[in-house]
Short mmCIF file of C-alpha atoms in Angstrom, two decimals:
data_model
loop_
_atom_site.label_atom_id
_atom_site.label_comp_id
_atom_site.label_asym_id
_atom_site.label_seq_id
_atom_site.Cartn_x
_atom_site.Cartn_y
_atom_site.Cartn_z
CA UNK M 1 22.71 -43.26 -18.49
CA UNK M 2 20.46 -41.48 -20.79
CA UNK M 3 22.00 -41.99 -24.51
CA UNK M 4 20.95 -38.85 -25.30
CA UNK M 5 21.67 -36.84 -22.89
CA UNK M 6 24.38 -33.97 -24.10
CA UNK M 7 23.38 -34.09 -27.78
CA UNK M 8 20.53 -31.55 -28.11
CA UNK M 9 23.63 -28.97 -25.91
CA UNK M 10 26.22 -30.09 -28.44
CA UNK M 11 24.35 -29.28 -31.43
CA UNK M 12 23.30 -26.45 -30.05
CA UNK M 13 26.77 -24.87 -29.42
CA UNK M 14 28.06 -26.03 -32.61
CA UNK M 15 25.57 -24.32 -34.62
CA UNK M 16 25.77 -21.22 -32.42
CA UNK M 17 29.34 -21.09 -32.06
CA UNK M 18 29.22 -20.06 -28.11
CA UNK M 19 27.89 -21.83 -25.22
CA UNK M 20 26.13 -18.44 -24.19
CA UNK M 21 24.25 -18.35 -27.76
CA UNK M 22 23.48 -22.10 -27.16
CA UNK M 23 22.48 -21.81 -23.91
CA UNK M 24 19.91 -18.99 -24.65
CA UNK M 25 18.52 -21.18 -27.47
CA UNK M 26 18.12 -24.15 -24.80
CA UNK M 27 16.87 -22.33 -21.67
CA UNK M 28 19.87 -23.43 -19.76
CA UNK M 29 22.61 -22.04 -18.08
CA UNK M 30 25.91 -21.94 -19.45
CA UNK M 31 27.79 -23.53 -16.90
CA UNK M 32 24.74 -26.64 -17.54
CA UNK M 33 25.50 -26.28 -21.26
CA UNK M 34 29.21 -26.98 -20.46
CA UNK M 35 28.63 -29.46 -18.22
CA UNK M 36 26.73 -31.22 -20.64
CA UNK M 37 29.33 -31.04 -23.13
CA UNK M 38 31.92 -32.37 -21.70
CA UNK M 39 30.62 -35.21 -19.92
CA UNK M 40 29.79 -36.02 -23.13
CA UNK M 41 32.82 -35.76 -24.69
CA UNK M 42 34.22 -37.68 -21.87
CA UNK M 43 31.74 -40.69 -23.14
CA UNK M 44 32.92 -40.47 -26.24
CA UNK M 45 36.75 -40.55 -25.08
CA UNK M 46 37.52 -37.70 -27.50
CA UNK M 47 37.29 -33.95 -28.09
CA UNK M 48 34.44 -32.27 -29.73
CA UNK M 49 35.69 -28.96 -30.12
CA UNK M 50 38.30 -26.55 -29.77
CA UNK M 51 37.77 -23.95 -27.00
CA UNK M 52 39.05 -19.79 -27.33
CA UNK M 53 37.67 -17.12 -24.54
CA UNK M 54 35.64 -15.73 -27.31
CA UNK M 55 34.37 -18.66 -29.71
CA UNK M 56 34.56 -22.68 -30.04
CA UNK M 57 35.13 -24.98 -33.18
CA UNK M 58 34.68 -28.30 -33.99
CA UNK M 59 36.83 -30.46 -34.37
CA UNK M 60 36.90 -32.97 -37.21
CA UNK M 61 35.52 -35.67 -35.17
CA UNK M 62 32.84 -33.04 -33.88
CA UNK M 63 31.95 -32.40 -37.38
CA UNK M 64 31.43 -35.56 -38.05
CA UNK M 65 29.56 -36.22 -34.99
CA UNK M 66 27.26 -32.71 -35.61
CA UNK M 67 25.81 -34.62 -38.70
CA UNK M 68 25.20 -37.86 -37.11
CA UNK M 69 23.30 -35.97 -34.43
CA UNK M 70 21.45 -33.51 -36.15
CA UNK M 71 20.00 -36.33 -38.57
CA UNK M 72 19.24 -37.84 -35.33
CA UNK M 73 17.26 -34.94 -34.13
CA UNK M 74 15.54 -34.87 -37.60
CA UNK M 75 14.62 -38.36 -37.47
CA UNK M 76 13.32 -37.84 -33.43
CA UNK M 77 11.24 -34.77 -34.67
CA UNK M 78 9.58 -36.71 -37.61
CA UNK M 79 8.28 -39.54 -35.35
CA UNK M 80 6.66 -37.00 -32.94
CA UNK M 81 4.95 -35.48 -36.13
CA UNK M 82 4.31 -38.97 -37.42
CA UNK M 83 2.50 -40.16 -34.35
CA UNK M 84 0.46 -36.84 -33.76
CA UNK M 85 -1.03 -36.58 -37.24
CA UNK M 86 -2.15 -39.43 -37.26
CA UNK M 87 -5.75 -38.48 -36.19
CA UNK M 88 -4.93 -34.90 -38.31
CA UNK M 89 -7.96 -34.22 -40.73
CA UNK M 90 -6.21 -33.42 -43.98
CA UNK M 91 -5.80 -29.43 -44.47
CA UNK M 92 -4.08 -26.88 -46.47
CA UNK M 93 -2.93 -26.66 -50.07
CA UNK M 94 -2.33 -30.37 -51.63
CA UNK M 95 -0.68 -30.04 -55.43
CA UNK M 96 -0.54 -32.45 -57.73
CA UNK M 97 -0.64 -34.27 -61.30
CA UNK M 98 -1.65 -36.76 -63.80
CA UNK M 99 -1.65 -37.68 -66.85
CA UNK M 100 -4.79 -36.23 -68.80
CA UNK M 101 -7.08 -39.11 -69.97
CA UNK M 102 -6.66 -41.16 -66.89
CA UNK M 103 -6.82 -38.42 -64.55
CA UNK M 104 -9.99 -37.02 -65.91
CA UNK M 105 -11.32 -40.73 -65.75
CA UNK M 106 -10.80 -41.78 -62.83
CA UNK M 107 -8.37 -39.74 -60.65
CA UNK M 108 -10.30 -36.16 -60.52
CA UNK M 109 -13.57 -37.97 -59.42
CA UNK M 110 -12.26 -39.39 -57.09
CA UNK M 111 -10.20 -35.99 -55.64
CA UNK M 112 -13.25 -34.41 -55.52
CA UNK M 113 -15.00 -36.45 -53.67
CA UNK M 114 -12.48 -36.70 -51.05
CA UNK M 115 -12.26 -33.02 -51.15
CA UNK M 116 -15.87 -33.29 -50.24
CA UNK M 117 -15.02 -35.03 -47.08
CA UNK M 118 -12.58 -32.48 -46.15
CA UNK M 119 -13.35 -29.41 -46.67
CA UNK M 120 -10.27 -27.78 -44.98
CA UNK M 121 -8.10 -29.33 -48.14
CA UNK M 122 -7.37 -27.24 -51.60
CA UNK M 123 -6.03 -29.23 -54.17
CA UNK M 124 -4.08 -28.14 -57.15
CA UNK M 125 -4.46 -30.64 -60.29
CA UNK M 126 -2.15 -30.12 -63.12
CA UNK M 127 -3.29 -32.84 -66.06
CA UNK M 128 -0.30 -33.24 -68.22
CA UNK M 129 1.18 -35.95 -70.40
CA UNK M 130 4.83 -34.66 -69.48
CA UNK M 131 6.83 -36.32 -66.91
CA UNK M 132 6.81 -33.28 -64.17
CA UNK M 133 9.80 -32.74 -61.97
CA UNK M 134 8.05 -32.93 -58.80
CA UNK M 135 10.59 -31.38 -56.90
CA UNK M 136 11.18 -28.47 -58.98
CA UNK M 137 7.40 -28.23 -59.36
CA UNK M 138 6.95 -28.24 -55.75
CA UNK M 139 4.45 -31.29 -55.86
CA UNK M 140 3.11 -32.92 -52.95
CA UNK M 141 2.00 -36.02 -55.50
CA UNK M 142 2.13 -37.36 -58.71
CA UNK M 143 0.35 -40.12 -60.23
CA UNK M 144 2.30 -41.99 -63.00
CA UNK M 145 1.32 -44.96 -65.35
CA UNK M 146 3.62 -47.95 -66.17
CA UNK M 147 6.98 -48.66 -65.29
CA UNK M 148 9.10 -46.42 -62.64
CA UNK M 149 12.29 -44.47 -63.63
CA UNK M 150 13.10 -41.59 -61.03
CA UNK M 151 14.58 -43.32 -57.67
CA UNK M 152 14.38 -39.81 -55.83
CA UNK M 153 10.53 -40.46 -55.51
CA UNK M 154 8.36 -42.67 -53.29
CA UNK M 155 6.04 -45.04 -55.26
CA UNK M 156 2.43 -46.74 -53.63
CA UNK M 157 1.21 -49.21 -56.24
CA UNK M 158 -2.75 -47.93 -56.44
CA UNK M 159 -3.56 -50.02 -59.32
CA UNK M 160 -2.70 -52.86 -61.94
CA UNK M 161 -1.99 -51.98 -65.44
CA UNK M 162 -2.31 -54.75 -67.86
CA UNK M 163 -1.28 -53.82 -71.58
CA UNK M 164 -3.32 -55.61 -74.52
CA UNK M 165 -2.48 -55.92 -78.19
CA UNK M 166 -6.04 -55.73 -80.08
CA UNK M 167 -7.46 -55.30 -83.15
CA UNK M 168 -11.59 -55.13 -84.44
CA UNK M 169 -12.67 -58.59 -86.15
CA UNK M 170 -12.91 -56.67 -89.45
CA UNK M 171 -9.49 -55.17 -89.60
CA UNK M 172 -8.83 -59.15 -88.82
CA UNK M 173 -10.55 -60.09 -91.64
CA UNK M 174 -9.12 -58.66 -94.17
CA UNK M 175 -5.61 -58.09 -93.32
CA UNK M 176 -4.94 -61.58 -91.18
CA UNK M 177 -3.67 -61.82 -87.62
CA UNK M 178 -0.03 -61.54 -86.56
CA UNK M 179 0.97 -64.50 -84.92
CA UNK M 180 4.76 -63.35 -83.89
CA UNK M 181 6.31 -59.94 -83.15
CA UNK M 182 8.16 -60.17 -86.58
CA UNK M 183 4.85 -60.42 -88.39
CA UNK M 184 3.88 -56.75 -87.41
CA UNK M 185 5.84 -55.06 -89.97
CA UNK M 186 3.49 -56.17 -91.79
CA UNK M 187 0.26 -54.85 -90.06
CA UNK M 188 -1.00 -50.74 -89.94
CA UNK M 189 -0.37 -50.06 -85.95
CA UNK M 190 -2.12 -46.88 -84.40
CA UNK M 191 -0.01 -45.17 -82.35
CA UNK M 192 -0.75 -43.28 -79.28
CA UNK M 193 2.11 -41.33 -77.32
CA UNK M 194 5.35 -43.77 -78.32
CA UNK M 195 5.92 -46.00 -81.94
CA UNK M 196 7.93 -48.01 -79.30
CA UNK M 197 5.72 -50.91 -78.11
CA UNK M 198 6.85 -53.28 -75.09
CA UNK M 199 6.24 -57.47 -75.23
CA UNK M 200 7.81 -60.17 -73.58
CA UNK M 201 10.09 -62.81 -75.56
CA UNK M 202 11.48 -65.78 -74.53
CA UNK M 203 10.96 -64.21 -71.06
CA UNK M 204 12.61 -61.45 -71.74
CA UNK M 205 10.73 -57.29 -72.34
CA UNK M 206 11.83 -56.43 -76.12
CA UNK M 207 10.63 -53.17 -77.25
CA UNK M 208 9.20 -53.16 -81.14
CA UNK M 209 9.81 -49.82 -83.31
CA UNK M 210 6.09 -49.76 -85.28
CA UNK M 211 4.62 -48.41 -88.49
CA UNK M 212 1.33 -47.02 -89.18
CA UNK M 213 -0.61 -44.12 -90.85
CA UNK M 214 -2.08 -42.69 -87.96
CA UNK M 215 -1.12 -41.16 -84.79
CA UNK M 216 -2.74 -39.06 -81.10
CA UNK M 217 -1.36 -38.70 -78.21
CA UNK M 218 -5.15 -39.81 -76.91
CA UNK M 219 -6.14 -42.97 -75.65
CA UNK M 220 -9.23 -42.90 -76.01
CA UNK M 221 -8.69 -41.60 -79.63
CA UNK M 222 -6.45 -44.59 -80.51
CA UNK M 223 -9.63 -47.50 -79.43
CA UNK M 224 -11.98 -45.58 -81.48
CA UNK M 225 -9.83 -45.77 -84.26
CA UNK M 226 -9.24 -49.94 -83.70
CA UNK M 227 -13.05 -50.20 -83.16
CA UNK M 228 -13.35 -48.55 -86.49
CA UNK M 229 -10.88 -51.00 -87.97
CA UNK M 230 -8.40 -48.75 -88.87
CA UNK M 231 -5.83 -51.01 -86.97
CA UNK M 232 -3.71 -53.13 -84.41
CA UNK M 233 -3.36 -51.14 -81.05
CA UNK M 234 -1.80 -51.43 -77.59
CA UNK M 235 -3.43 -49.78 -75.17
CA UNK M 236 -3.82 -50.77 -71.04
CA UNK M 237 -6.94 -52.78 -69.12
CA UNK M 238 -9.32 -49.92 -68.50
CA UNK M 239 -9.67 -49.12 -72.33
CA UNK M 240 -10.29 -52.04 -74.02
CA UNK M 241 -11.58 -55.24 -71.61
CA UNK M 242 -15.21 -53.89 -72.03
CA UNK M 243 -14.32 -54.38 -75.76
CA UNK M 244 -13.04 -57.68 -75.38
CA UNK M 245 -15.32 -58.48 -73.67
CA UNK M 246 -18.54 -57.94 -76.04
CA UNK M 247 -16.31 -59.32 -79.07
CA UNK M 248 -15.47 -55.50 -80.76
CA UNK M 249 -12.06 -56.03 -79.94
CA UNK M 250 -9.94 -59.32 -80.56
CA UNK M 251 -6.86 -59.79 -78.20
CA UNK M 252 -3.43 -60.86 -79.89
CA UNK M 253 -0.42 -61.96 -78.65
CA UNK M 254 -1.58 -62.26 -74.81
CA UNK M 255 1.24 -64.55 -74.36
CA UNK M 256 3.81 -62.21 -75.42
CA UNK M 257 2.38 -59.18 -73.57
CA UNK M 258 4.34 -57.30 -71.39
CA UNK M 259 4.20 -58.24 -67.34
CA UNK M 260 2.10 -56.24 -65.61
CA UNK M 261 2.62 -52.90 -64.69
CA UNK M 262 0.64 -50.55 -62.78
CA UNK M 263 -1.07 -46.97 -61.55
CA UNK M 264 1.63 -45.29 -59.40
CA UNK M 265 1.30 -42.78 -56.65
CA UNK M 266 4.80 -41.29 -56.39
CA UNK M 267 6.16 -38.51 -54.10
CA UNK M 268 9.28 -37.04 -52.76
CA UNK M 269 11.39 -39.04 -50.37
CA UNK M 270 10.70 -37.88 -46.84
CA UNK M 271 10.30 -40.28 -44.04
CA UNK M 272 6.62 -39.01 -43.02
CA UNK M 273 4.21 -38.60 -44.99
CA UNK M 274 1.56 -35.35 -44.25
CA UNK M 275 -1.91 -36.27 -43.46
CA UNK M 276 -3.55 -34.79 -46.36
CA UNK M 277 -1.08 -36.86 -48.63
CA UNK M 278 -1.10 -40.29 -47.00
CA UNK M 279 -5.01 -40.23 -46.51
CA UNK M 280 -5.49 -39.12 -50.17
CA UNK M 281 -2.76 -42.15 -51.24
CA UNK M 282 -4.92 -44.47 -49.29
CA UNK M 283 -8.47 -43.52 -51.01
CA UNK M 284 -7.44 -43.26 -54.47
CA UNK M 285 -5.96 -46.78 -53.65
CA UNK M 286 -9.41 -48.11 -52.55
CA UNK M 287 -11.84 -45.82 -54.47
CA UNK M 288 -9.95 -47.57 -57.87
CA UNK M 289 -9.79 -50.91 -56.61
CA UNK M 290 -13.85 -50.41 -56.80
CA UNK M 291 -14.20 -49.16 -60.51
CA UNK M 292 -15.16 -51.90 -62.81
CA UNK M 293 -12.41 -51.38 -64.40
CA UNK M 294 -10.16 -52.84 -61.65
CA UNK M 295 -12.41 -55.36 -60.32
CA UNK M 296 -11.27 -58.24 -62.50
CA UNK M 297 -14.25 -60.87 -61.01
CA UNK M 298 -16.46 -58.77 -63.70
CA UNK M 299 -13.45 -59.99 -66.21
CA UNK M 300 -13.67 -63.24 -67.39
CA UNK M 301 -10.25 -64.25 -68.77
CA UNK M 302 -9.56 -62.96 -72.44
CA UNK M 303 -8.40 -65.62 -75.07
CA UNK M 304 -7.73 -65.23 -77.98
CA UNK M 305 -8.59 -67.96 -80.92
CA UNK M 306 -5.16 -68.56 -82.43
CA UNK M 307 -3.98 -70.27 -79.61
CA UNK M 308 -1.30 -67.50 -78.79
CA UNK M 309 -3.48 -64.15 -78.69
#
């Protein structure tokens, strides 16, 4: 016997409220409809509704059953999408944000040249250092730096994210190196978007409150400021290893950095993903594992010279 068979005529009638109205929706006759229904209810050993010449209501178990059934239909209806966009080119209106400094730097390149490939796709970028609600914002993606909060979303890692604690061999010099997270009280911090930084200790994250006389909400603006000396700073991978690297930058602390975190592509819970999203997903995923940046055989591993940084 066909498991199915009566549940497309039983939602039907229970969202219709007749078995004429249902079986005009269906293409069947009502007499089929009704058939349908009760051998069905005759499976299930109980009654699905309550019957008047005029109209029919569920009964509690039939209301319970009607949402079993129609998330069955949902689910049934999403694999046939699934399966036959799979070879969809993606199309339509795509919308979507990131964070300003990273997504001018490497996610808007990269959009555009997938837009290139597709030219059936318009994309909406919104660059913002706020935490959109995607939902309310009617996103179809958002790419997010760090650590995860908001369960209601769908996460592909695209990327590491490795945080260093640096300063410039000159602001070394002549103010010392910290050598524990108590010692940097003591030490002019640059701040960027938070004065809360993360580290690891004794295996567990502890977040430090810290002090300095300058602050931007820029990046980019807080390593020109630590190249210049100014201070310490704690900033992710992409900024400083080039830095490191070449000696302008000293790492501290590397032991007591926080674990890894990562580049995010988040969207809304759904159980298929569009073509134009999922194809996007996947070349932002290889297009950064390509960047320098990202490709850590150009890294060599960065040490610092007190033993602990």
């Amino acid at each position: 016997m066909n498991r199915w068979e009566g549940l497309d005529e039983f939602v039907a009638v229970a969202e219709c409220g007749q078995f004429t109205a249902a079986a005009e929706r269906l293409g069947l006759s009502s007499s089929q409809v009704s058939r349908q229904i009760a051998r069905l209810e005759e499976r299930l050993q109980t009654r699905l509704f309550y019957r008047s010449t005029r109209r029919v209501a569920l009964t509690e178990a039939g209301q319970t059953f009607l949402q079993h059934c129609q998330r069955l239909q949902d689910a049934r209806e999403e694999a046939l999408r699934a399966v036959g966009d799979l070879g969809s080119a993606p199309k339509g209106l795509l919308r979507m944000t990131c964070a300003v400094a990273y997504g001018e730097r490497f996610i808007v390149p990269l959009v555009t040249d997938f837009m290139s490939r597709h030219p059936q796709l318009r994309v909406e970028i919104e660059l913002s250092n706020r935490t959109l609600d995607m939902v309310q914002e009617g996103l179809d993606l958002a790419i997010r730096l760090g650590r995860l909060q908001d369960s209601r979303l769908v996460a592909t890692r695209l990327a590491p994210r490795q945080m260093y604690l640096c300063a410039a061999p000159a602001y070394l010099q002549q103010y010392g190196r910290p050598h524990s997270l108590s010692e940097l009280s003591r030490h002019n911090c640059l701040i960027g978007s938070s004065d809360i930084w993360t580290f690891q200790l004794n295996g567990r994250e502890s977040a430090q409150r810290v002090q300095g006389n300058w602050r931007c909400n820029s990046g980019q603006s807080v390593l020109e400021a630590a190249l210049r000396g100014l201070g310490l700073c704690q900033l992710p991978d992409y900024y400083v290893l080039e830095h490191l690297r070449s000696g302008a930058l000293v790492s501290l602390l590397a032991n007591q950095q926080p674990p890894n975190t990562a580049v995010w592509a988040l969207y809304p819970q759904q159980r298929h993903l569009s073509p134009k999203v999922r194809q996007l997903v996947d070349f932002l995923k290889d297009g950064l594992a390509q960047r320098r940046e990202y490709n850590l055989k150009h890294w060599p591993e960065i040490e610092g010279s007190d033993g602990q940084g």
